[in-house]
Amino acid sequence: LCADVAYITCAFGMLIAARAQQKNLAEQLAMFDPLTNLPNRRVLLDRLLAAELRATTTGQQLAVIYLDLDGFKNINDTLGHEAGDTVLKHVSSIMANNLRSSDCLARVGGDEFVVLVEHFRSRDEVSILARRLRNAIETVVVPGTRGLRTRVSMGIAIFPEDGNSAHDVMREADAAMYHEKRMNRGARRATA
C-alpha cells in the first residue's frame, strides 16, 4: 500500500511539473519569436506604450527604427527556408550585439525588425545607431552563395517630433523604411 501511495504521489507531482512546464512554454511562445527568441510584436507594442508613457511623463523622447531585409523572399524562394532561417538568426544576433541593454529589439514579421530606443540625446545619435546596425547586418553572408551579403532598408521616427503617439511614430518609421526600400530598388535597377 505504501508503495502504491508513493507511486501515485510521484506521478501526481510529475503531472503538476509537466503542466507548469507547458504553461511556461505557452507563455514563452506567446511573447517571443521561436526562431530568433526576440520579443514579438505583442511584447513590442506593450513596451512601446510603456515607453510613450515614460516619455510623456519625463519630457524625454523615444525612437523607433524599423528594419526590413531586402530580397529576403528571394533567399527563401531560391535557397530554401533553412537558409532564410539562418540569415534571420544571424541578423537578429548581430543586431542584439550592437544595442544597449535598455534598447528593445523585436521581430515583428517575417523579415521585419523594430528597435525601440529610449534615453538618447538627439536624432543624430539614433541615426548613428541605425548606421551601425546597417553596417553590422550587411556583413552577414547569405548561406549557399558566393559571398552574397544581406541588405537592409530602414526608417527612423521619433516621438513626439514625428507623431503624437507611439503608434504614430511606429507607422512613420514603417513608412520611412518602405520609402527607402523603393529608393533602393530604383537605384539597383538604374545600375543593372
Tab-separated table of N, CA, C and O in Angstrom, residues 45 48-49 52 62-64 66 156-176:
chain	number	residue	atom	x	y	z
A	45	LEU	N	4.669	46.106	-28.696
A	45	LEU	CA	3.614	47.104	-28.531
A	45	LEU	C	3.414	47.458	-27.059
A	45	LEU	O	3.214	48.629	-26.720
A	48	LEU	N	6.329	49.629	-26.184
A	48	LEU	CA	6.189	50.915	-26.860
A	48	LEU	C	5.230	51.828	-26.095
A	48	LEU	O	5.518	53.006	-25.887
A	49	LEU	N	4.108	51.269	-25.659
A	49	LEU	CA	3.153	52.067	-24.881
A	49	LEU	C	3.744	52.501	-23.539
A	49	LEU	O	3.543	53.645	-23.104
A	52	GLU	N	6.131	55.276	-24.268
A	52	GLU	CA	5.406	56.523	-24.551
A	52	GLU	C	4.975	57.187	-23.246
A	52	GLU	O	5.122	58.409	-23.094
A	62	LEU	N	11.414	59.059	-27.503
A	62	LEU	CA	11.658	57.659	-27.830
A	62	LEU	C	11.794	57.586	-29.337
A	62	LEU	O	11.233	58.404	-30.065
A	63	ALA	N	12.567	56.618	-29.800
A	63	ALA	CA	12.778	56.446	-31.233
A	63	ALA	C	12.428	55.025	-31.638
A	63	ALA	O	12.577	54.089	-30.850
A	64	VAL	N	11.956	54.918	-32.866
A	64	VAL	CA	11.677	53.619	-33.463
A	64	VAL	C	12.507	53.514	-34.736
A	64	VAL	O	12.472	54.417	-35.577
A	66	TYR	N	12.741	51.004	-37.815
A	66	TYR	CA	12.036	49.893	-38.466
A	66	TYR	C	12.953	49.341	-39.545
A	66	TYR	O	13.434	50.091	-40.393
A	156	ILE	N	13.432	55.675	-39.596
A	156	ILE	CA	13.525	56.160	-38.207
A	156	ILE	C	12.421	57.182	-37.973
A	156	ILE	O	12.148	58.017	-38.834
A	157	ALA	N	11.806	57.112	-36.823
A	157	ALA	CA	10.861	58.143	-36.386
A	157	ALA	C	11.031	58.328	-34.881
A	157	ALA	O	11.386	57.392	-34.164
A	158	ILE	N	10.766	59.570	-34.443
A	158	ILE	CA	10.980	59.925	-33.046
A	158	ILE	C	9.706	60.536	-32.466
A	158	ILE	O	9.062	61.355	-33.112
A	159	PHE	N	9.376	60.104	-31.249
A	159	PHE	CA	8.246	60.658	-30.507
A	159	PHE	C	8.783	61.724	-29.573
A	159	PHE	O	9.793	61.495	-28.908
A	160	PRO	N	8.165	62.878	-29.480
A	160	PRO	CA	6.918	63.319	-30.102
A	160	PRO	C	7.120	64.101	-31.410
A	160	PRO	O	6.160	64.545	-32.012
A	161	GLU	N	8.354	64.214	-31.852
A	161	GLU	CA	8.668	65.015	-33.029
A	161	GLU	C	7.942	64.539	-34.292
A	161	GLU	O	7.471	65.358	-35.078
A	162	ASP	N	7.858	63.217	-34.504
A	162	ASP	CA	7.299	62.672	-35.736
A	162	ASP	C	5.895	62.093	-35.576
A	162	ASP	O	5.373	61.474	-36.511
A	163	GLY	N	5.294	62.265	-34.431
A	163	GLY	CA	3.954	61.738	-34.216
A	163	GLY	C	3.458	62.028	-32.815
A	163	GLY	O	4.251	62.221	-31.897
A	164	ASN	N	2.129	62.041	-32.679
A	164	ASN	CA	1.507	62.361	-31.393
A	164	ASN	C	1.403	61.172	-30.449
A	164	ASN	O	1.031	61.334	-29.293
A	165	SER	N	1.692	59.976	-30.960
A	165	SER	CA	1.646	58.781	-30.122
A	165	SER	C	2.718	57.812	-30.596
A	165	SER	O	3.274	57.955	-31.685
A	166	ALA	N	2.979	56.829	-29.769
A	166	ALA	CA	3.957	55.810	-30.141
A	166	ALA	C	3.504	55.055	-31.384
A	166	ALA	O	4.324	54.704	-32.235
A	167	HIS	N	2.202	54.819	-31.516
A	167	HIS	CA	1.688	54.142	-32.715
A	167	HIS	C	1.928	54.986	-33.962
A	167	HIS	O	2.287	54.451	-35.017
A	168	ASP	N	1.732	56.304	-33.846
A	168	ASP	CA	2.031	57.198	-34.972
A	168	ASP	C	3.495	57.091	-35.372
A	168	ASP	O	3.831	57.031	-36.559
A	169	VAL	N	4.364	57.070	-34.383
A	169	VAL	CA	5.796	57.001	-34.648
A	169	VAL	C	6.161	55.663	-35.294
A	169	VAL	O	6.964	55.606	-36.224
A	170	MET	N	5.548	54.596	-34.835
A	170	MET	CA	5.785	53.278	-35.435
A	170	MET	C	5.364	53.306	-36.905
A	170	MET	O	6.088	52.814	-37.777
A	171	ARG	N	4.219	53.883	-37.178
A	171	ARG	CA	3.712	53.974	-38.556
A	171	ARG	C	4.637	54.839	-39.416
A	171	ARG	O	4.930	54.508	-40.562
A	172	GLU	N	5.127	55.940	-38.853
A	172	GLU	CA	6.042	56.825	-39.595
A	172	GLU	C	7.369	56.130	-39.896
A	172	GLU	O	7.923	56.286	-40.990
A	173	ALA	N	7.893	55.387	-38.939
A	173	ALA	CA	9.144	54.655	-39.161
A	173	ALA	C	8.952	53.595	-40.236
A	173	ALA	O	9.817	53.403	-41.102
A	174	ASP	N	7.814	52.912	-40.209
A	174	ASP	CA	7.486	51.900	-41.227
A	174	ASP	C	7.401	52.556	-42.609
A	174	ASP	O	7.962	52.051	-43.583
A	175	ALA	N	6.731	53.705	-42.702
A	175	ALA	CA	6.605	54.414	-43.979
A	175	ALA	C	7.979	54.875	-44.475
A	175	ALA	O	8.277	54.764	-45.676
A	176	ALA	N	8.829	55.361	-43.581
A	176	ALA	CA	10.171	55.787	-43.967
A	176	ALA	C	10.998	54.605	-44.465
A	176	ALA	O	11.766	54.728	-45.430
